[in-house]
């Protein structure tokens, strides 16, 4: 690590639980972010800024004017451009020491195992159930921990799935129904900074996993109408396919 990097990360390196060894572990880490929207923007910017060395973005969408109120890496000049390409550019601008790879395609059950292989942590910043189940199935098969989150209207939620832990549920334990309708921001609306709150918490959980800090099996719920966080204990479902693996 050179002088620029030591100075850049100095406030993080001084923390017990990070230290120089932790910062070096972050520099070696490989994290894939699925979705470059309201959650993916802050997650990508924070993980790049924090020095997570090898980041991959997966998104096939383009920037629209209605995204910009909450997808804070994008400006009016980016309307029509690839979200993954623009976000990767902004992440590199925040930190030239990290690499950002781009998959300008939608994550599906067919390509998920190929796209996610080699990741140490996968971050679900998608906005649909198909992508979450694709992430979940691939991460169970590949034994990769994942940080799931969703935000709509005034509420957000987040939990960590970890196939290496007997206590942690997977996404299918949490949501066994594969045929639910997506709750989209275009239908339900969303408070702009809510995604920043949830995404920041996701970035914290990713760093905790990479630094080897213990992760609780809890669903963290945030309601912006009364500014309350709630924590609900989670457990694997005995009948879930993940338990047989
Ligand atoms: Zn499960």
Tab-separated table of C-alpha atoms in Angstrom, residues 81-232:
chain	number	residue	atom	x	y	z
A	81	UNK	CA	-26.528	5.994	-20.897
A	82	UNK	CA	-25.812	2.551	-19.427
A	83	UNK	CA	-26.222	2.657	-15.643
A	84	UNK	CA	-23.446	0.133	-15.030
A	85	UNK	CA	-21.005	2.014	-17.279
A	86	UNK	CA	-21.738	5.419	-15.702
A	87	UNK	CA	-21.673	4.108	-12.126
A	88	UNK	CA	-18.372	2.303	-12.784
A	89	UNK	CA	-16.925	5.584	-14.101
A	90	UNK	CA	-18.066	7.445	-10.958
A	91	UNK	CA	-16.657	4.713	-8.690
A	92	UNK	CA	-13.270	4.926	-10.427
A	93	UNK	CA	-13.346	8.704	-10.053
A	94	UNK	CA	-13.839	8.273	-6.282
A	95	UNK	CA	-10.938	5.855	-6.029
A	96	UNK	CA	-8.413	5.174	-8.806
A	97	UNK	CA	-6.910	2.287	-6.795
A	98	UNK	CA	-9.884	-0.058	-7.277
A	99	UNK	CA	-10.930	-1.973	-10.385
A	100	UNK	CA	-14.557	-1.955	-11.487
A	101	UNK	CA	-15.754	-4.545	-14.018
A	102	UNK	CA	-19.062	-4.106	-15.817
A	103	UNK	CA	-21.597	-6.665	-17.004
A	104	UNK	CA	-24.160	-4.672	-18.972
A	105	UNK	CA	-26.717	-7.440	-18.800
A	106	UNK	CA	-29.511	-8.626	-16.600
A	107	UNK	CA	-28.671	-11.281	-14.012
A	108	UNK	CA	-30.761	-14.385	-14.701
A	109	UNK	CA	-30.954	-17.921	-13.355
A	110	UNK	CA	-29.105	-18.991	-16.520
A	111	UNK	CA	-26.064	-16.676	-16.163
A	112	UNK	CA	-25.919	-16.094	-12.370
A	113	UNK	CA	-23.440	-18.869	-11.517
A	114	UNK	CA	-21.008	-17.696	-14.218
A	115	UNK	CA	-21.338	-13.999	-13.349
A	116	UNK	CA	-21.075	-14.439	-9.560
A	117	UNK	CA	-18.340	-17.125	-9.421
A	118	UNK	CA	-15.204	-15.824	-7.711
A	119	UNK	CA	-17.051	-13.207	-5.627
A	120	UNK	CA	-16.436	-13.131	-1.880
A	121	UNK	CA	-19.698	-11.287	-1.244
A	122	UNK	CA	-22.673	-10.581	-3.528
A	123	UNK	CA	-24.801	-7.491	-2.890
A	124	UNK	CA	-28.442	-7.627	-3.968
A	125	UNK	CA	-29.254	-4.124	-5.188
A	126	UNK	CA	-31.802	-5.423	-7.681
A	127	UNK	CA	-35.445	-4.436	-7.735
A	128	UNK	CA	-37.053	-7.748	-8.632
A	129	UNK	CA	-37.701	-11.235	-7.287
A	130	UNK	CA	-36.279	-13.043	-10.328
A	131	UNK	CA	-32.847	-11.497	-9.737
A	132	UNK	CA	-32.990	-12.210	-5.980
A	133	UNK	CA	-33.778	-15.897	-6.533
A	134	UNK	CA	-31.043	-16.087	-9.199
A	135	UNK	CA	-28.562	-14.559	-6.706
A	136	UNK	CA	-29.768	-16.857	-3.929
A	137	UNK	CA	-29.574	-20.092	-5.922
A	138	UNK	CA	-26.102	-19.256	-7.280
A	139	UNK	CA	-24.763	-18.089	-3.899
A	140	UNK	CA	-25.938	-21.291	-2.189
A	141	UNK	CA	-24.322	-23.406	-4.920
A	142	UNK	CA	-21.097	-21.364	-4.761
A	143	UNK	CA	-21.158	-20.923	-0.918
A	144	UNK	CA	-20.974	-17.106	-1.175
A	145	UNK	CA	-22.532	-14.840	1.486
A	146	UNK	CA	-24.962	-12.256	0.134
A	147	UNK	CA	-26.539	-9.070	1.463
A	148	UNK	CA	-30.191	-8.766	0.405
A	149	UNK	CA	-32.097	-5.506	0.558
A	150	UNK	CA	-35.231	-3.858	-0.745
A	151	UNK	CA	-36.735	-0.408	-0.408
A	152	UNK	CA	-40.080	0.933	-1.537
A	153	UNK	CA	-42.339	3.818	-0.516
A	154	UNK	CA	-41.242	4.666	3.089
A	155	UNK	CA	-39.798	1.306	4.117
A	156	UNK	CA	-36.642	-0.686	3.601
A	157	UNK	CA	-35.272	-4.011	4.758
A	158	UNK	CA	-31.949	-5.786	4.762
A	159	UNK	CA	-30.526	-9.127	5.848
A	160	UNK	CA	-27.357	-11.151	5.392
A	161	UNK	CA	-27.550	-14.686	4.004
A	162	UNK	CA	-24.539	-16.870	4.667
A	163	UNK	CA	-24.459	-20.458	3.372
A	164	UNK	CA	-21.469	-21.186	5.646
A	165	UNK	CA	-23.569	-20.541	8.768
A	166	UNK	CA	-26.172	-22.943	10.172
A	167	UNK	CA	-27.999	-19.991	11.766
A	168	UNK	CA	-28.447	-17.804	8.681
A	169	UNK	CA	-31.476	-18.171	6.428
A	170	UNK	CA	-31.230	-17.854	2.667
A	171	UNK	CA	-33.497	-15.612	0.581
A	172	UNK	CA	-35.876	-18.489	-0.109
A	173	UNK	CA	-36.149	-19.226	3.649
A	174	UNK	CA	-37.254	-15.601	4.027
A	175	UNK	CA	-39.533	-15.561	0.987
A	176	UNK	CA	-40.565	-19.063	-0.165
A	177	UNK	CA	-42.949	-17.769	-2.854
A	178	UNK	CA	-41.338	-17.535	-6.270
A	179	UNK	CA	-44.367	-16.036	-7.997
A	180	UNK	CA	-44.926	-12.758	-6.134
A	181	UNK	CA	-45.375	-9.498	-8.009
A	182	UNK	CA	-42.505	-7.031	-7.757
A	183	UNK	CA	-43.162	-3.872	-5.715
A	184	UNK	CA	-41.652	-1.329	-8.076
A	185	UNK	CA	-40.790	2.300	-7.338
A	186	UNK	CA	-42.711	3.291	-10.468
A	187	UNK	CA	-45.910	1.827	-8.987
A	188	UNK	CA	-45.465	2.520	-5.271
A	189	UNK	CA	-43.227	5.585	-5.185
A	190	UNK	CA	-40.192	5.969	-2.957
A	191	UNK	CA	-38.608	8.561	-0.711
A	192	UNK	CA	-35.252	9.457	-2.307
A	193	UNK	CA	-32.918	9.277	0.717
A	194	UNK	CA	-34.528	6.042	1.972
A	195	UNK	CA	-32.429	4.074	-0.529
A	196	UNK	CA	-29.343	5.853	0.813
A	197	UNK	CA	-30.127	4.681	4.360
A	198	UNK	CA	-30.658	1.080	3.312
A	199	UNK	CA	-27.733	1.049	0.862
A	200	UNK	CA	-25.359	2.490	3.460
A	201	UNK	CA	-26.366	-0.279	5.846
A	202	UNK	CA	-25.721	-2.803	3.058
A	203	UNK	CA	-22.240	-1.357	2.508
A	204	UNK	CA	-21.557	-1.649	6.248
A	205	UNK	CA	-22.638	-5.309	6.228
A	206	UNK	CA	-20.411	-6.030	3.200
A	207	UNK	CA	-17.389	-4.506	4.974
A	208	UNK	CA	-18.248	-6.468	8.141
A	209	UNK	CA	-18.282	-9.727	6.145
A	210	UNK	CA	-14.980	-8.879	4.409
A	211	UNK	CA	-13.362	-7.939	7.738
A	212	UNK	CA	-14.497	-11.210	9.323
A	213	UNK	CA	-16.786	-9.600	11.898
A	214	UNK	CA	-19.675	-11.774	13.159
A	215	UNK	CA	-22.995	-11.239	11.378
A	216	UNK	CA	-26.311	-11.811	13.139
A	217	UNK	CA	-29.209	-13.674	11.506
A	218	UNK	CA	-31.643	-10.777	11.731
A	219	UNK	CA	-33.956	-8.898	9.426
A	220	UNK	CA	-33.313	-5.169	9.815
A	221	UNK	CA	-36.384	-3.110	8.959
A	222	UNK	CA	-36.425	0.668	8.646
A	223	UNK	CA	-39.565	2.798	8.449
A	224	UNK	CA	-38.858	6.384	7.409
A	225	UNK	CA	-42.325	7.607	8.484
A	226	UNK	CA	-41.433	7.234	12.159
A	227	UNK	CA	-37.631	6.922	11.747
A	228	UNK	CA	-37.603	3.559	13.511
A	229	UNK	CA	-35.319	0.581	12.993
A	230	UNK	CA	-36.658	-2.839	13.958
A	231	UNK	CA	-34.638	-6.048	14.252
A	232	UNK	CA	-36.391	-9.385	13.846
